[in-house]
Coordinates of C-alpha atoms in Angstrom, one line a residue:
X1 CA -12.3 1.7 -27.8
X2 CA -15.6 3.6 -28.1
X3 CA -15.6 7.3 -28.4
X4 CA -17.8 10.4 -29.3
X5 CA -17.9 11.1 -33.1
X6 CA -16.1 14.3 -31.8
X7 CA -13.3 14.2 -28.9
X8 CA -11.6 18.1 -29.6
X9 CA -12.9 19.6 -26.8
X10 CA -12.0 16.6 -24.3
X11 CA -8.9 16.0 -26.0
X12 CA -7.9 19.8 -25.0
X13 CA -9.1 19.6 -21.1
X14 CA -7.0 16.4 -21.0
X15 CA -4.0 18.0 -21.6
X16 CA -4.6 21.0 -19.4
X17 CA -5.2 18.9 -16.9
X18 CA -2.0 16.7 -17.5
X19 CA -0.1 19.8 -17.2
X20 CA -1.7 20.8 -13.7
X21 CA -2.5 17.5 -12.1
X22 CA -0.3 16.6 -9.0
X23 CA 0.9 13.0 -8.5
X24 CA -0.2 11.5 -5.7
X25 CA 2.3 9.8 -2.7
X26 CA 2.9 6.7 -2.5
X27 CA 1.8 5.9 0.7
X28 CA 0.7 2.3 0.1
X29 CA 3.1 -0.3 0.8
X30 CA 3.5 -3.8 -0.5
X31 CA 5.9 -6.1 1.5
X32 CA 5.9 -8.5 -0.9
X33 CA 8.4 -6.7 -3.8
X34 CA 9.0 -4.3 -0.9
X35 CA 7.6 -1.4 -2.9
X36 CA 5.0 2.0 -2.4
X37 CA 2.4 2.8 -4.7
X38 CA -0.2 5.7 -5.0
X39 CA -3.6 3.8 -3.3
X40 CA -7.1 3.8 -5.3
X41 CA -8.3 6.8 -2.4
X42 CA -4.9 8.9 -3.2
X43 CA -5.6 8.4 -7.3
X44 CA -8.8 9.6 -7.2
X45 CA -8.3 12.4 -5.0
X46 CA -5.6 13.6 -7.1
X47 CA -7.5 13.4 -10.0
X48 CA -10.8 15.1 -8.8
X49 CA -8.8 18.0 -7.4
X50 CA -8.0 19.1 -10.9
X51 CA -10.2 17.2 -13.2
X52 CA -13.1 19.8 -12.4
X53 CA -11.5 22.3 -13.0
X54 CA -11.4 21.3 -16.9
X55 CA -14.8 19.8 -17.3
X56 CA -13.8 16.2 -16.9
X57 CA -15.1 13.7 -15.0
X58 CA -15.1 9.5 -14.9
X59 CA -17.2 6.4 -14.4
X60 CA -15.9 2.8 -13.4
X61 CA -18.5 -0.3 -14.2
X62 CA -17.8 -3.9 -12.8
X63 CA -18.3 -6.7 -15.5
X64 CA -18.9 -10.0 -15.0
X65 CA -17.4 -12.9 -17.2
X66 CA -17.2 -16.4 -16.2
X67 CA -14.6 -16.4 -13.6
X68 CA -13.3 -13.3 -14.6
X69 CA -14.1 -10.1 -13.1
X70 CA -13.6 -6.8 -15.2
X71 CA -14.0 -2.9 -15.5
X72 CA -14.8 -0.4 -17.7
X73 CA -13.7 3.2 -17.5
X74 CA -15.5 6.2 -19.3
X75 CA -13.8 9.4 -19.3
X76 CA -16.3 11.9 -19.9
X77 CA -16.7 16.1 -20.9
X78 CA -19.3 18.6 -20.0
X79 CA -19.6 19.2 -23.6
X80 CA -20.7 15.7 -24.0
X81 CA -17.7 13.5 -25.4
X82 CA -16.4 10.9 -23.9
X83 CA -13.4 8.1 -24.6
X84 CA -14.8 4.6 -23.3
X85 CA -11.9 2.1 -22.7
X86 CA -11.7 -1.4 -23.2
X87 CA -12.9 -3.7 -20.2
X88 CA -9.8 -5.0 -18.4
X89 CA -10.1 -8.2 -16.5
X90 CA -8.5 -10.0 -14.0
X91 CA -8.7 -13.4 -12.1
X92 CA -9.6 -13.3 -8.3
X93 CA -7.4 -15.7 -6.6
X94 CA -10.5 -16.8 -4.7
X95 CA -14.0 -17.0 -5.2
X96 CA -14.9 -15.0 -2.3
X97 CA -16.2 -11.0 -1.9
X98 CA -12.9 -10.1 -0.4
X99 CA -11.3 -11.1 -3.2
X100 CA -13.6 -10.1 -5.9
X101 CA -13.5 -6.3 -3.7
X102 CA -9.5 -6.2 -3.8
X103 CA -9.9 -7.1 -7.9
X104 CA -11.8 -4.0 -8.6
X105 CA -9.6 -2.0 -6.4
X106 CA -7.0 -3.0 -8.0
X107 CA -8.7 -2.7 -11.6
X108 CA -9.6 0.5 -10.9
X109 CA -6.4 2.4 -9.7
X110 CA -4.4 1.1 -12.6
X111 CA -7.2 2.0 -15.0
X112 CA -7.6 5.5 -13.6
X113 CA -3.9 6.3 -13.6
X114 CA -3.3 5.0 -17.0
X115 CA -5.8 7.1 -18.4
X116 CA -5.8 10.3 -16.6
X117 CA -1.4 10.0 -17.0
X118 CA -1.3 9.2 -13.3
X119 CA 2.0 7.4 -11.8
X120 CA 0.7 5.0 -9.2
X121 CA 3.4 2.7 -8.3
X122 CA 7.2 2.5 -8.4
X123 CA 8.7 2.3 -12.0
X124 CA 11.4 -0.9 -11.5
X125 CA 11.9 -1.2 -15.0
X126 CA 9.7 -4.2 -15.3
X127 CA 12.0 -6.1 -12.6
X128 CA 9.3 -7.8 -10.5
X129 CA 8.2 -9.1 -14.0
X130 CA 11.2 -11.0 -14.7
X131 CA 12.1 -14.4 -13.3
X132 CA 15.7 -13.7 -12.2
X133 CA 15.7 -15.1 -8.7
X134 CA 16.8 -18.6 -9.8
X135 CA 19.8 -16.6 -11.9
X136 CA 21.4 -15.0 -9.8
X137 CA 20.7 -16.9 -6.5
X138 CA 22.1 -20.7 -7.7
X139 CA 25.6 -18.7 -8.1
X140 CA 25.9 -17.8 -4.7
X141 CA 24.6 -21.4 -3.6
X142 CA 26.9 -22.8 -5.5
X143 CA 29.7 -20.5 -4.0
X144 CA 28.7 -21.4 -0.4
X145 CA 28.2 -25.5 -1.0
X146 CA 31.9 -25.3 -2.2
X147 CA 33.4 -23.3 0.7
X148 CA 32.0 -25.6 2.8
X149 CA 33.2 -28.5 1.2
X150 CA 36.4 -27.5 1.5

């Protein structure tokens, strides 16, 4: 992490505007865990509406390396200091500008909410991160194989 020799000043506009901020709705929907989440336009609506009100403001680069594609996120003060994140990356799944589009996206939602305190998606307890389908679905195969055996 890089950061201004001095980050008072944006330290205490970041926490007014955590108090004031309003989450966004999740009005994005993903079939695939059957979940909502906050999209990139609803993040960075929420966060302007209030962010200028405290001096704060934010800029997103695209990085390039190798097959990966990354972003860097500078929060920023009117007084001059800043907080500079590390670059996140993330592998597109192809190598093709829709892909390399929905990346970013992607990237920057979940860097934008992390920093600014913003809850984007869903909290499921880190379910959809867990391999538990095989668990709990060879029981019930096993239960119907044997009903219908007998």
């Amino acid at each position: 992490m890089n950061k201004s020799e001095s980050i008072i000043e944006l330290a205490k506009a970041l926490s007014k505007f955590q108090g004031e901020v309003k989450q966004p709705k999740k009005n994005g929907r993903n079939p695939h865990f059957k979940s909502s989440f906050a999209t990139l336009d609803d993040v960075v609506k929420s966060i302007n509406e209030t962010a200028s009100l405290h001096g704060l403001s934010f800029m997103q680069f695209p990085v390039n390396e190798g097959e990966l594609v990354g972003l860097k996120t500078i929060v920023m003060h009117e007084s001059g200091e800043f907080i500079e994140g590390e670059t996140i990356f993330a592998r597109p799944m192809k190598n093709d500008p829709q892909a390399l589009g929905s990346v970013l996206s992607y990237l920057k939602r979940y860097s934008l909410s992390a920093v600014f305190g913003i809850v984007s998606d869903e909290d499921d307890d880190s379910e959809s991160a867990m391999d538990r389908g095989n668990q709990y679905q060879q029981p019930k195969q096993q239960y119907q194989k044997s009903q219908q055996q007998e």
